[in-house]
Tab-separated table of C-alpha atoms and ligand atoms in Angstrom:
chain	number	residue	atom	x	y	z
A	24	UNK	CA	94.050	73.212	59.060
A	25	UNK	CA	93.503	73.311	62.825
A	26	UNK	CA	93.474	76.823	64.237
A	27	UNK	CA	95.384	77.365	67.451
A	28	UNK	CA	92.995	77.860	70.349
A	29	UNK	CA	92.855	81.388	71.747
A	30	UNK	CA	95.645	82.169	74.223
A	31	UNK	CA	94.732	81.895	77.897
A	32	UNK	CA	96.573	84.657	79.747
A	33	UNK	CA	97.565	84.401	83.411
A	34	UNK	CA	95.297	87.385	84.039
A	35	UNK	CA	92.874	89.236	81.776
A	36	UNK	CA	91.723	92.553	83.256
A	37	UNK	CA	89.779	93.681	80.172
A	38	UNK	CA	86.785	91.466	81.033
A	39	UNK	CA	86.348	92.982	84.490
A	40	UNK	CA	86.781	96.473	83.029
A	41	UNK	CA	84.114	95.894	80.400
A	42	UNK	CA	81.650	94.626	83.008
A	43	UNK	CA	81.931	97.929	84.964
A	44	UNK	CA	82.996	100.305	82.226
A	45	UNK	CA	80.156	102.842	82.399
A	46	UNK	CA	80.267	103.061	86.210
A	47	UNK	CA	84.044	103.456	86.177
A	48	UNK	CA	83.977	106.138	83.514
A	49	UNK	CA	81.275	108.023	85.428
A	50	UNK	CA	83.318	107.887	88.643
A	51	UNK	CA	86.428	109.130	86.839
A	52	UNK	CA	84.412	111.889	85.135
A	53	UNK	CA	83.214	113.095	88.502
A	54	UNK	CA	86.777	113.449	89.779
A	55	UNK	CA	87.775	115.228	86.584
A	56	UNK	CA	84.903	117.677	86.819
A	57	UNK	CA	85.791	118.623	90.418
A	58	UNK	CA	89.555	118.763	89.634
A	59	UNK	CA	90.108	117.639	93.222
A	60	UNK	CA	92.895	115.079	92.907
A	61	UNK	CA	94.650	114.930	96.277
A	62	UNK	CA	92.818	113.448	99.297
A	63	UNK	CA	89.320	114.921	99.651
A	64	UNK	CA	85.894	113.292	99.951
A	65	UNK	CA	86.339	110.418	97.468
A	66	UNK	CA	89.407	109.162	99.316
A	67	UNK	CA	87.646	109.527	102.683
A	68	UNK	CA	84.594	107.640	101.429
A	69	UNK	CA	86.703	104.821	100.063
A	70	UNK	CA	88.558	104.601	103.389
A	71	UNK	CA	85.247	104.225	105.238
A	72	UNK	CA	84.135	101.498	102.830
A	73	UNK	CA	87.449	99.715	103.166
A	74	UNK	CA	87.477	99.878	106.974
A	75	UNK	CA	84.002	98.315	107.021
A	76	UNK	CA	85.082	95.637	104.553
A	77	UNK	CA	88.187	94.727	106.552
A	78	UNK	CA	86.251	95.007	109.863
A	79	UNK	CA	88.632	97.528	111.396
A	80	UNK	CA	88.080	100.962	112.895
A	81	UNK	CA	90.609	102.767	110.687
A	82	UNK	CA	91.763	102.466	107.076
A	83	UNK	CA	93.971	104.954	105.219
A	84	UNK	CA	94.619	104.998	101.501
A	85	UNK	CA	98.286	105.185	100.577
A	86	UNK	CA	100.303	105.321	97.371
A	87	UNK	CA	101.146	101.594	97.052
A	88	UNK	CA	101.432	98.352	98.955
A	89	UNK	CA	105.121	99.056	99.326
A	90	UNK	CA	104.411	102.438	100.908
A	91	UNK	CA	101.801	100.803	103.133
A	92	UNK	CA	104.548	98.583	104.561
A	93	UNK	CA	106.988	101.464	104.834
A	94	UNK	CA	104.455	103.737	106.554
A	95	UNK	CA	103.446	100.952	108.966
A	96	UNK	CA	107.046	100.327	110.007
A	97	UNK	CA	107.718	104.076	110.270
A	98	UNK	CA	104.636	104.496	112.457
A	99	UNK	CA	106.024	101.763	114.716
A	100	UNK	CA	109.359	103.608	114.813
A	101	UNK	CA	111.430	100.842	113.266
A	102	UNK	CA	114.965	102.080	112.726
A	103	UNK	CA	118.651	101.207	112.454
A	104	UNK	CA	119.668	98.023	114.244
A	105	UNK	CA	116.115	96.835	114.862
A	106	UNK	CA	115.264	93.329	113.709
A	107	UNK	CA	112.017	92.336	112.056
A	108	UNK	CA	111.286	88.650	111.514
A	109	UNK	CA	109.793	87.845	108.122
A	110	UNK	CA	109.627	85.308	105.301
A	111	UNK	CA	112.164	84.913	102.485
A	112	UNK	CA	109.422	83.652	100.145
A	113	UNK	CA	107.436	86.755	99.219
A	114	UNK	CA	107.493	89.775	96.963
A	115	UNK	CA	110.591	91.919	97.482
A	116	UNK	CA	108.768	94.859	99.117
A	117	UNK	CA	108.120	92.920	102.336
A	118	UNK	CA	111.800	92.819	103.256
A	119	UNK	CA	112.757	95.875	101.205
A	120	UNK	CA	110.661	98.111	103.425
A	121	UNK	CA	112.472	96.824	106.537
A	122	UNK	CA	115.899	97.357	104.982
A	123	UNK	CA	115.046	100.854	103.735
A	124	UNK	CA	114.601	101.966	107.347
A	125	UNK	CA	118.060	100.675	108.269
A	126	UNK	CA	116.521	97.751	110.126
A	127	UNK	CA	117.456	94.111	109.578
A	128	UNK	CA	115.125	91.641	107.905
A	129	UNK	CA	115.567	88.379	109.817
A	130	UNK	CA	114.352	85.575	107.587
A	131	UNK	CA	112.888	82.302	108.781
A	132	UNK	CA	111.729	79.429	106.601
A	133	UNK	CA	108.174	78.744	105.466
A	134	UNK	CA	105.742	75.878	105.924
A	135	UNK	CA	105.864	73.476	102.980
A	136	UNK	CA	102.083	73.167	102.710
A	137	UNK	CA	100.949	76.822	102.596
A	138	UNK	CA	104.256	78.600	101.809
A	139	UNK	CA	103.577	80.900	104.783
A	140	UNK	CA	106.003	81.789	107.587
A	141	UNK	CA	106.586	78.880	109.995
A	142	UNK	CA	105.737	80.180	113.490
A	143	UNK	CA	107.864	77.564	115.261
A	144	UNK	CA	110.923	78.890	113.432
A	145	UNK	CA	109.916	82.495	114.079
A	146	UNK	CA	110.072	82.049	117.839
A	147	UNK	CA	113.627	80.662	117.553
A	148	UNK	CA	114.800	83.758	115.667
A	149	UNK	CA	113.942	86.205	118.456
A	150	UNK	CA	116.781	88.274	119.881
A	151	UNK	CA	117.023	91.342	122.123
A	152	UNK	CA	116.801	93.496	119.016
A	153	UNK	CA	113.583	91.957	117.639
A	154	UNK	CA	110.938	94.649	117.235
A	155	UNK	CA	108.202	92.680	115.552
A	156	UNK	CA	106.953	90.081	113.104
A	157	UNK	CA	106.005	90.722	109.497
A	158	UNK	CA	104.166	87.673	108.132
A	159	UNK	CA	102.739	87.630	104.610
A	160	UNK	CA	99.377	86.073	103.704
A	161	UNK	CA	100.889	84.547	100.596
A	162	UNK	CA	98.830	83.957	97.461
A	163	UNK	CA	95.647	84.882	99.379
A	164	UNK	CA	95.741	82.491	102.332
A	165	UNK	CA	96.281	83.844	105.823
A	166	UNK	CA	99.446	82.941	107.713
A	167	UNK	CA	99.347	81.248	111.138
A	168	UNK	CA	98.290	84.374	112.969
A	169	UNK	CA	97.302	82.742	116.289
A	170	UNK	CA	100.779	81.458	117.231
A	171	UNK	CA	102.418	84.572	115.797
A	172	UNK	CA	100.177	86.850	117.861
A	173	UNK	CA	100.910	84.707	120.944
A	174	UNK	CA	104.669	85.038	120.406
A	175	UNK	CA	104.333	88.789	119.930
A	176	UNK	CA	102.241	89.208	123.050
A	177	UNK	CA	104.595	87.099	125.136
A	178	UNK	CA	107.603	89.196	124.077
A	179	UNK	CA	105.820	92.532	123.956
A	180	UNK	CA	106.289	93.269	120.294
A	181	UNK	CA	103.955	93.785	117.354
A	182	UNK	CA	102.769	91.889	114.279
A	183	UNK	CA	102.288	93.751	110.990
A	184	UNK	CA	100.345	91.841	108.337
A	185	UNK	CA	101.493	92.021	104.734
A	186	UNK	CA	98.002	91.473	103.335
A	187	UNK	CA	98.866	92.772	99.848
A	188	UNK	CA	97.660	89.500	98.285
A	189	UNK	CA	94.911	88.775	100.774
A	190	UNK	CA	92.132	91.361	100.845
A	191	UNK	CA	89.016	89.589	102.152
A	192	UNK	CA	90.910	86.470	103.256
A	193	UNK	CA	89.695	85.102	106.585
A	194	UNK	CA	90.963	83.092	109.515
A	195	UNK	CA	88.145	81.711	111.702
A	196	UNK	CA	85.906	84.483	110.408
A	197	UNK	CA	88.395	87.287	111.074
A	198	UNK	CA	89.574	89.295	108.109
A	199	UNK	CA	93.115	89.869	106.896
A	200	UNK	CA	94.406	93.197	108.162
A	201	UNK	CA	92.315	93.134	111.347
A	202	UNK	CA	94.497	90.891	113.531
A	203	UNK	CA	97.902	92.575	113.628
A	204	UNK	CA	98.791	96.096	114.777
A	205	UNK	CA	98.708	97.223	111.134
A	206	UNK	CA	97.443	95.549	107.972
A	207	UNK	CA	99.072	96.505	104.657
A	208	UNK	CA	97.208	96.244	101.361
A	209	UNK	CA	98.089	96.787	97.703
A	210	UNK	CA	95.778	97.804	94.880
A	211	UNK	CA	98.338	97.046	92.173
A	212	UNK	CA	96.278	96.041	89.109
A	213	UNK	CA	96.975	92.298	89.453
A	214	UNK	CA	95.812	92.126	93.078
A	215	UNK	CA	92.240	90.952	93.731
A	216	UNK	CA	91.142	94.570	94.179
A	217	UNK	CA	93.159	96.538	91.657
A	218	UNK	CA	93.148	100.209	90.724
A	219	UNK	CA	94.291	101.934	87.531
A	220	UNK	CA	97.915	102.274	88.564
A	221	UNK	CA	99.553	102.139	91.986
A	222	UNK	CA	97.631	102.287	95.233
A	223	UNK	CA	97.520	100.752	98.694
A	224	UNK	CA	96.094	101.050	102.188
A	225	UNK	CA	96.895	100.523	105.840
A	226	UNK	CA	94.392	99.324	108.419
A	227	UNK	CA	94.498	99.346	112.202
A	228	UNK	CA	92.275	99.118	115.249
A	229	UNK	CA	94.692	101.146	117.374
A	230	UNK	CA	93.568	104.763	117.655
A	231	UNK	CA	96.980	106.295	118.447
A	232	UNK	CA	98.664	104.409	115.650
A	233	UNK	CA	95.861	105.455	113.294
A	234	UNK	CA	96.654	109.075	114.058
A	235	UNK	CA	100.338	108.516	113.282
A	236	UNK	CA	99.580	106.693	110.031
A	237	UNK	CA	97.175	109.410	108.961
A	238	UNK	CA	99.754	112.168	109.320
A	239	UNK	CA	102.765	110.089	108.217
A	240	UNK	CA	101.348	109.617	104.740
A	241	UNK	CA	101.181	113.397	104.408
A	242	UNK	CA	104.721	114.395	105.453
A	243	UNK	CA	103.852	114.056	109.128
A	244	UNK	CA	102.054	117.389	108.951
A	245	UNK	CA	99.214	118.458	111.233
A	246	UNK	CA	98.091	121.117	110.704
A	247	UNK	CA	99.429	121.765	107.215
A	248	UNK	CA	103.079	122.976	107.233
A	249	UNK	CA	103.542	121.968	110.881
A	250	UNK	CA	105.400	118.665	110.917
A	251	UNK	CA	104.969	116.481	114.012
A	252	UNK	CA	107.024	113.600	112.652
A	253	UNK	CA	109.052	112.958	109.510
A	254	UNK	CA	106.704	111.321	107.057
A	255	UNK	CA	106.464	111.144	103.310
A	256	UNK	CA	104.146	111.603	100.372
A	257	UNK	CA	102.309	108.313	100.701
A	258	UNK	CA	98.877	109.556	99.602
A	259	UNK	CA	96.283	107.719	97.532
A	260	UNK	CA	95.050	109.708	94.504
A	261	UNK	CA	91.366	110.634	94.289
A	262	UNK	CA	91.306	109.076	90.792
A	263	UNK	CA	92.378	105.712	92.227
A	264	UNK	CA	89.997	105.998	95.177
A	265	UNK	CA	87.123	106.621	92.751
A	266	UNK	CA	87.983	103.448	90.829
A	267	UNK	CA	88.334	101.439	94.028
A	268	UNK	CA	84.979	102.661	95.364
A	269	UNK	CA	83.260	101.329	92.262
A	270	UNK	CA	85.079	98.001	92.443
A	271	UNK	CA	84.955	97.191	96.175
A	272	UNK	CA	81.250	96.157	96.229
A	273	UNK	CA	82.060	93.526	93.595
A	274	UNK	CA	85.108	92.097	95.344
A	275	UNK	CA	83.295	89.293	97.148
A	276	UNK	CA	81.643	88.014	93.977
A	277	UNK	CA	85.037	88.023	92.230
A	278	UNK	CA	86.552	86.177	95.190
A	279	UNK	CA	83.776	83.566	95.079
A	280	UNK	CA	84.448	83.087	91.346
A	281	UNK	CA	88.164	82.572	92.067
A	282	UNK	CA	87.304	80.054	94.778
A	283	UNK	CA	84.927	78.212	92.453
A	284	UNK	CA	87.662	78.103	89.806
A	285	UNK	CA	90.069	76.693	92.393
A	286	UNK	CA	87.568	73.978	93.329
A	287	UNK	CA	87.102	73.145	89.653
A	288	UNK	CA	90.860	72.884	89.070
A	289	UNK	CA	91.074	70.465	92.014
A	290	UNK	CA	88.455	68.219	90.441
A	291	UNK	CA	90.034	68.433	86.979
A	292	UNK	CA	93.591	67.739	88.177
A	293	UNK	CA	92.491	64.737	90.233
A	294	UNK	CA	90.285	63.361	87.435
A	295	UNK	CA	93.182	63.680	84.982
A	296	UNK	CA	95.360	61.644	87.359
A	297	UNK	CA	97.781	64.562	87.723
A	298	UNK	CA	97.344	65.177	91.438
A	299	UNK	CA	96.062	63.574	94.580
A	300	UNK	CA	93.296	65.412	96.350
A	301	UNK	CA	95.218	67.815	98.501
A	302	UNK	CA	96.231	66.956	102.018
A	303	UNK	CA	98.822	68.365	104.315
A	304	UNK	CA	101.384	65.602	104.005
A	305	UNK	CA	101.396	66.012	100.240
A	306	UNK	CA	104.030	68.687	99.806
A	307	UNK	CA	106.435	67.379	97.207
A	308	UNK	CA	105.899	66.729	93.502
A	309	UNK	CA	108.531	63.959	93.429
A	310	UNK	CA	106.383	60.831	93.965
A	311	UNK	CA	106.095	59.181	90.580
A	312	UNK	CA	102.342	58.745	90.866
A	313	UNK	CA	101.381	62.452	91.002
A	314	UNK	CA	103.423	65.053	89.136
A	315	UNK	CA	101.411	68.001	90.501
A	316	UNK	CA	100.720	69.105	94.075
A	317	UNK	CA	97.627	71.257	94.478
A	318	UNK	CA	97.518	74.300	96.779
A	319	UNK	CA	96.642	73.326	100.317
A	320	UNK	CA	93.727	75.180	101.839
A	321	UNK	CA	93.922	74.943	105.609
A	322	UNK	CA	90.692	74.383	107.548
A	323	UNK	CA	89.123	77.525	109.029
A	324	UNK	CA	90.520	79.751	106.320
A	325	UNK	CA	88.953	81.610	103.439
A	326	UNK	CA	91.632	81.504	100.731
A	327	UNK	CA	91.007	84.253	98.170
A	328	UNK	CA	93.311	82.801	95.484
A	329	UNK	CA	95.159	85.866	94.325
A	330	UNK	CA	97.228	83.109	92.741
A	331	UNK	CA	96.594	79.386	92.239
A	332	UNK	CA	100.062	77.990	92.819
A	333	UNK	CA	100.897	74.359	92.150
A	334	UNK	CA	104.109	72.427	92.660
A	335	UNK	CA	105.050	70.687	89.456
A	336	UNK	CA	107.570	67.981	88.561
A	337	UNK	CA	109.955	69.186	85.802
A	338	UNK	CA	108.615	72.672	86.423
A	339	UNK	CA	110.866	74.573	84.020
A	340	UNK	CA	110.132	72.247	81.088
A	341	UNK	CA	106.417	72.541	81.898
A	342	UNK	CA	106.682	76.348	81.742
A	343	UNK	CA	108.224	76.144	78.271
A	344	UNK	CA	105.469	73.774	77.156
A	345	UNK	CA	102.691	75.982	78.560
A	346	UNK	CA	104.149	79.026	76.805
A	347	UNK	CA	104.348	77.084	73.517
A	348	UNK	CA	100.662	76.328	74.006
A	349	UNK	CA	99.793	79.976	74.752
A	350	UNK	CA	98.875	79.395	78.368
A	351	UNK	CA	100.000	82.078	80.781
A	352	UNK	CA	101.929	81.096	83.879
A	353	UNK	CA	104.441	82.699	86.206
A	354	UNK	CA	106.864	81.743	88.947
A	355	UNK	CA	106.222	83.453	92.287
A	356	UNK	CA	109.079	83.662	93.236
A	357	UNK	CA	112.136	82.311	91.405
A	358	UNK	CA	114.762	83.570	93.892
A	359	UNK	CA	114.006	83.706	97.638
A	360	UNK	CA	114.866	87.016	99.270
A	361	UNK	CA	117.766	85.701	101.379
A	362	UNK	CA	119.613	84.933	98.124
A	363	UNK	CA	118.988	88.296	96.436
A	364	UNK	CA	122.167	90.226	95.569
A	365	UNK	CA	120.977	93.320	97.454
A	366	UNK	CA	120.759	91.290	100.677
A	367	UNK	CA	124.191	89.670	100.371
A	368	UNK	CA	125.311	91.870	103.293
A	369	UNK	CA	122.937	89.945	105.565
A	370	UNK	CA	125.195	86.907	105.145
A	371	UNK	CA	122.693	84.216	104.239
A	372	UNK	CA	123.708	81.252	102.071
A	373	UNK	CA	122.052	78.770	99.809
A	374	UNK	CA	120.703	75.953	101.962
A	375	UNK	CA	119.712	78.251	104.850
A	376	UNK	CA	115.970	77.967	104.045
A	377	UNK	CA	115.478	74.678	102.222
A	378	UNK	CA	111.673	74.858	102.139
A	379	UNK	CA	111.632	78.289	100.508
A	380	UNK	CA	114.422	77.278	98.131
A	381	UNK	CA	112.544	74.136	97.058
A	382	UNK	CA	109.359	76.160	96.554
A	383	UNK	CA	111.249	78.572	94.296
A	384	UNK	CA	112.286	75.582	92.149
A	385	UNK	CA	108.956	73.765	92.067
A	386	UNK	CA	106.071	76.223	92.086
A	387	UNK	CA	104.067	77.684	89.249
A	388	UNK	CA	101.012	79.973	89.132
A	389	UNK	CA	98.352	79.166	86.527
A	390	UNK	CA	95.357	81.311	85.475
A	391	UNK	CA	92.675	81.675	88.200
A	392	UNK	CA	91.073	85.082	87.468
A	393	UNK	CA	87.294	85.290	88.093
A	394	UNK	CA	86.209	85.429	84.445
A	395	UNK	CA	88.191	82.298	83.482
A	396	UNK	CA	85.731	79.803	81.948
A	397	UNK	CA	85.293	76.093	82.589
A	398	UNK	CA	86.410	75.379	78.997
A	399	UNK	CA	89.591	77.365	79.510
A	400	UNK	CA	90.339	75.528	82.749
A	401	UNK	CA	89.758	72.195	81.020
A	402	UNK	CA	92.252	73.220	78.365
A	403	UNK	CA	94.881	74.273	80.921
A	404	UNK	CA	94.619	70.873	82.605
A	405	UNK	CA	94.591	69.000	79.253
A	406	UNK	CA	97.770	70.753	78.154
A	407	UNK	CA	99.465	69.927	81.466
A	408	UNK	CA	98.306	66.303	81.121
A	409	UNK	CA	99.713	66.273	77.571
A	410	UNK	CA	103.079	67.453	78.904
A	411	UNK	CA	103.333	64.643	81.464
A	412	UNK	CA	102.205	62.013	78.923
A	413	UNK	CA	105.388	63.056	77.125
B	518	LIG	C1	102.184	93.391	95.640
B	518	LIG	C2	102.855	93.145	96.928
B	518	LIG	C3	103.465	94.172	97.659
B	518	LIG	C4	103.700	95.555	97.118
B	518	LIG	O1	102.595	96.181	96.617
B	518	LIG	P1	102.770	97.374	95.543
B	518	LIG	O2	101.405	97.977	95.513
B	518	LIG	O3	103.135	96.723	94.246
B	518	LIG	O4	103.798	98.299	96.030
B	518	LIG	C5	103.973	93.873	98.915
B	518	LIG	N1	103.914	92.633	99.411
B	518	LIG	C6	103.358	91.618	98.728
B	518	LIG	C7	103.308	90.266	99.355
B	518	LIG	C8	102.820	91.827	97.461
B	518	LIG	O5	102.289	90.809	96.792
């Protein structure tokens, strides 16, 4: 009897943990022995390492990627009635953080090739109430920062980068989080740099803003019990900082492994006749000759592949088939934000953002984690080929 091959999960964190287990345990032990859990030297050291990595002058650890976004918008004094232009095709927190401050998320559609905010549409959405732009570097590839920064400069407002999925991503050699007024990062376990729970960071090159971010994450207090502004408890734990300090030096080798896996998938998909080698015009899975569209990597960018997202013909049936064959996959994201029940009050309708809506119907993330083997990738592609053979 044939034994089922071992399942291939979308992400397997145990392999990375085992490769660093003794170092991680030692770092945790050190925090435990000091019993210093809130802020302190480990957090400060990690912030220095992170600032150097992101090539910015200031980085501050915060409690999550969501709180990074919230703190950034609070530091920029976003409030009721203000409008912030963003993408409907992202994780909820991007727009949720705008709405939580009483401001209005103004959605504009995405580019069909990269799934990132379309800058031409962004400039058309500007009103007197626009305070800034909040692009997302989706799946690990940087958004079109040059035109977005130009628009912002022309109108005198800011750009905040949601870089939660894009630590180490580059645009013409410049790193994610170093181009906008603030960069927001997440260390949620499934991000490329993940901690042992929730964590995040904000980056900036603006000294005054850095000061505000630094005190905002600690109830706006400076000195202690003297509150300059109304902030929150947005601190990063020393335990998480200790984990992140151990992991950060390995991030680039993990990213290179993800990129190598992406290159291998490209070869395998094309060889199997499932996809054409990717080019910009190739943004729909409908042509009969190629059921899969590969992720498009724009020139001049370092894509860090937090997710390897394909467009697939008969996507939902393919998901069922992959699950039957024990291959992990996930839809990021099945319902664009303009159609979420909580944003009904914004008045958007189905059909408002056709590119985002099509992406929600057609896209699928398949395993890309650094430790994924060539054999496993071959099996993923074989199973997908088997599905389309019928
Ligand atoms: C993960 C993520 C966030 C939120 O990060 P958390 O650490 O989970 O709060 C925000 N934006 C995007 C695009 C994300 O992928």
